[in-house]
Amino acid sequence: MNNAPTFSTPALTFAKGHGTQNDFILLPDHYAQIDLTEELVAALCDRQRGLGADGVLRVATAGALVAEGVLSELPRGVSSVDWFMDYRNADGSIAEMCGNGVRVFAHYCHREQLVDVDSFTVGSRAGGRRVQIHSASDSDADVSVEMGQITLRGTSEVGIGGLHLAGEAVDVGNPHLACIVDGLTVEALTALDLTTGTDLDSAMFPHGANVEILTPLVTSVDDAADFHAYMRVFERGVGETRSCGTGLVAAAAAALAGIDRSEGAVAITIPGGDVLVTVADGGAVLRGPSRLVARGELLPGWGD
């Protein structure tokens, strides 16, 4: 029996892409005319009913989103003509920022010739994010994102995967709890069951948080990085994903702080691939791949 709610599912043009296998549906909606309800987003992201994704990225100008009441005002560092990543989690909830999503969004804007330069600002609810396209083809790109300020908020705890872990609360435009686990091996990290959700301190995280589990830092053999670690992540509103850009930044900053460093370059391997996080001057740059895999059109009534 199908107990999924029924509602209008209009014809939509879309593209699909991922950043280290954190995957997204991109909806070109330059004048913000789509009624992007929680139900519509959840149906789009459903891997049986819809296209399947970890989230939806509406592609609109910041000015149009303000004019249509999606945004009450322009976020800091965002102009009305900037392309704005209107990001929604897979359950339809609104998220402030997504580091992997920004790379895919920037790649899409570059590919579709919405911008004619390699360095530009992408709008987000966490503020403007400067991106640099290092290389790009129709399907693949190497992109850096200036992720903004990092705030370490102190220690907290979480129940996850049958474990009770301590971590560092980190704000990267959205909330995180980064848990660097002493003695954690790659094999033990891989074996963790993260399907049961998280039990967080609601006083510290009244709106929930992403939770990162990280092996301790080791010296990197890569000249581009000082350290290397492995990570898995549980995202609020989604569940475990194969990568999380803001989570990677939060984890790198927390791991460096744990060895009394405020700066450094950390290469992190997640299930979806490898990225580089460079922490300096209270902020971070996230560099990694983007891949665009498809574009097409959903037929009217596709989710009815």
CSV table of C-alpha atoms in Angstrom, one decimal, residues 79-232:
chain,number,residue,atom,x,y,z
A,79,SER,CA,23.9,41.3,-3.8
A,80,SER,CA,20.6,41.1,-5.6
A,81,VAL,CA,22.2,40.0,-8.8
A,82,ASP,CA,24.2,37.1,-7.3
A,83,TRP,CA,23.1,33.6,-8.0
A,84,PHE,CA,21.7,32.2,-4.8
A,85,MET,CA,21.8,28.5,-3.7
A,86,ASP,CA,18.4,28.0,-2.1
A,87,TYR,CA,19.3,24.8,-0.3
A,88,ARG,CA,16.7,22.3,1.1
A,89,ASN,CA,17.5,19.1,3.0
A,90,ALA,CA,16.0,15.8,1.7
A,91,ASP,CA,13.1,16.1,4.2
A,92,GLY,CA,12.2,19.5,2.8
A,93,SER,CA,13.6,21.6,5.7
A,94,ILE,CA,15.7,24.7,4.9
A,95,ALA,CA,19.5,24.6,5.6
A,96,GLU,CA,21.8,27.5,5.9
A,97,MET,CA,24.7,26.2,4.0
A,98,CYS,CA,26.2,23.2,2.2
A,99,GLY,CA,29.9,23.1,1.1
A,100,ASN,CA,29.5,20.3,-1.4
A,101,GLY,CA,26.4,21.9,-2.7
A,102,VAL,CA,28.1,25.2,-3.3
A,103,ARG,CA,30.8,23.4,-5.5
A,104,VAL,CA,28.1,21.7,-7.6
A,105,PHE,CA,26.0,24.9,-7.7
A,106,ALA,CA,29.1,26.9,-8.9
A,107,HIS,CA,29.9,24.3,-11.5
A,108,TYR,CA,26.4,24.4,-12.8
A,109,CYS,CA,26.3,28.2,-13.1
A,110,HIS,CA,29.6,28.1,-14.9
A,111,ARG,CA,28.5,25.3,-17.3
A,112,GLU,CA,25.2,27.0,-18.1
A,113,GLN,CA,27.0,30.3,-18.7
A,114,LEU,CA,25.1,32.1,-15.9
A,115,VAL,CA,28.5,33.6,-15.1
A,116,ASP,CA,31.3,34.4,-17.4
A,117,VAL,CA,34.2,34.4,-14.9
A,118,ASP,CA,36.0,31.7,-12.9
A,119,SER,CA,35.7,33.4,-9.5
A,120,PHE,CA,32.4,34.7,-8.3
A,121,THR,CA,30.1,34.9,-5.3
A,122,VAL,CA,27.4,32.3,-4.6
A,123,GLY,CA,24.6,33.5,-2.2
A,124,SER,CA,23.5,31.3,0.7
A,125,ARG,CA,21.5,31.9,3.9
A,126,ALA,CA,24.9,31.8,5.7
A,127,GLY,CA,26.1,34.7,3.6
A,128,GLY,CA,28.0,35.2,0.4
A,129,ARG,CA,30.6,32.5,-0.5
A,130,ARG,CA,33.4,33.2,-2.9
A,131,VAL,CA,34.1,30.3,-5.3
A,132,GLN,CA,37.0,29.6,-7.6
A,133,ILE,CA,36.7,27.3,-10.6
A,134,HIS,CA,40.2,25.8,-11.0
A,135,SER,CA,39.2,23.6,-14.0
A,136,ALA,CA,35.9,22.6,-15.5
A,137,SER,CA,34.3,20.5,-18.3
A,138,ASP,CA,30.7,19.8,-18.9
A,139,SER,CA,30.7,17.0,-16.4
A,140,ASP,CA,33.6,17.5,-14.0
A,141,ALA,CA,35.1,20.5,-12.1
A,142,ASP,CA,37.7,21.2,-9.4
A,143,VAL,CA,36.3,24.0,-7.2
A,144,SER,CA,37.4,25.9,-4.1
A,145,VAL,CA,34.9,27.6,-1.8
A,146,GLU,CA,35.6,30.2,0.9
A,147,MET,CA,33.5,28.8,3.7
A,148,GLY,CA,33.4,31.8,6.0
A,149,GLN,CA,34.1,32.1,9.7
A,150,ILE,CA,34.4,29.1,12.0
A,151,THR,CA,33.2,29.4,15.6
A,152,LEU,CA,34.2,26.7,18.2
A,153,ARG,CA,31.4,26.7,20.8
A,154,GLY,CA,32.7,24.2,23.4
A,155,THR,CA,32.3,20.6,24.1
A,156,SER,CA,29.1,18.5,24.0
A,157,GLU,CA,28.0,14.9,23.7
A,158,VAL,CA,26.0,12.7,21.4
A,159,GLY,CA,24.6,9.2,21.3
A,160,ILE,CA,25.2,7.7,17.9
A,161,GLY,CA,25.9,4.2,16.4
A,162,GLY,CA,25.6,2.6,19.9
A,163,LEU,CA,28.3,4.9,21.2
A,164,HIS,CA,28.3,7.9,23.6
A,165,LEU,CA,30.8,10.3,22.1
A,166,ALA,CA,32.2,13.7,23.2
A,167,GLY,CA,32.9,16.3,20.5
A,168,GLU,CA,33.4,20.0,19.7
A,169,ALA,CA,30.4,22.1,18.9
A,170,VAL,CA,31.2,24.1,15.7
A,171,ASP,CA,29.3,26.7,13.9
A,172,VAL,CA,30.2,27.0,10.1
A,173,GLY,CA,27.0,28.9,9.2
A,174,ASN,CA,25.1,25.8,10.4
A,175,PRO,CA,25.6,23.7,13.6
A,176,HIS,CA,27.9,20.7,13.9
A,177,LEU,CA,29.3,18.4,16.6
A,178,ALA,CA,32.7,17.1,15.4
A,179,CYS,CA,33.8,14.0,17.4
A,180,ILE,CA,37.5,13.0,17.0
A,181,VAL,CA,37.7,9.6,18.6
A,182,ASP,CA,41.0,8.5,20.1
A,183,GLY,CA,42.2,5.2,18.8
A,184,LEU,CA,39.5,4.9,16.2
A,185,THR,CA,40.7,2.9,13.2
A,186,VAL,CA,39.4,3.1,9.6
A,187,GLU,CA,38.0,-0.4,10.0
A,188,ALA,CA,36.1,0.5,13.2
A,189,LEU,CA,34.8,3.7,11.6
A,190,THR,CA,33.6,1.8,8.6
A,191,ALA,CA,31.8,-0.7,10.8
A,192,LEU,CA,29.7,1.8,12.7
A,193,ASP,CA,26.0,1.6,12.3
A,194,LEU,CA,24.7,5.2,11.8
A,195,THR,CA,21.2,4.2,10.8
A,196,THR,CA,19.6,4.8,14.2
A,197,GLY,CA,19.9,8.6,14.3
A,198,THR,CA,21.5,10.9,16.9
A,199,ASP,CA,20.7,11.9,20.5
A,200,LEU,CA,22.0,15.4,21.0
A,201,ASP,CA,21.9,18.0,23.8
A,202,SER,CA,18.8,20.0,22.9
A,203,ALA,CA,20.1,23.0,24.9
A,204,MET,CA,23.3,23.2,22.9
A,205,PHE,CA,21.5,22.3,19.6
A,206,PRO,CA,17.9,23.4,19.8
A,207,HIS,CA,17.5,22.9,16.0
A,208,GLY,CA,19.6,19.8,15.7
A,209,ALA,CA,23.1,19.5,14.2
A,210,ASN,CA,25.2,17.5,11.8
A,211,VAL,CA,27.4,15.0,13.6
A,212,GLU,CA,30.9,14.1,12.3
A,213,ILE,CA,33.0,11.1,13.5
A,214,LEU,CA,36.7,11.4,12.7
A,215,THR,CA,39.8,9.4,13.1
A,216,PRO,CA,42.7,11.2,14.8
A,217,LEU,CA,44.9,13.3,12.6
A,218,VAL,CA,48.1,11.7,11.2
A,219,THR,CA,50.8,13.4,9.2
A,220,SER,CA,49.9,13.6,5.5
A,221,VAL,CA,52.1,12.2,2.8
A,222,ASP,CA,50.5,14.6,0.4
A,223,ASP,CA,52.5,17.9,-0.1
A,224,ALA,CA,49.2,19.9,-0.3
A,225,ALA,CA,48.2,18.8,3.3
A,226,ASP,CA,49.7,18.9,6.7
A,227,PHE,CA,47.4,16.1,8.1
A,228,HIS,CA,45.1,13.4,7.0
A,229,ALA,CA,42.0,11.8,8.6
A,230,TYR,CA,39.0,9.6,7.7
A,231,MET,CA,35.4,10.7,8.5
A,232,ARG,CA,31.7,9.7,8.4
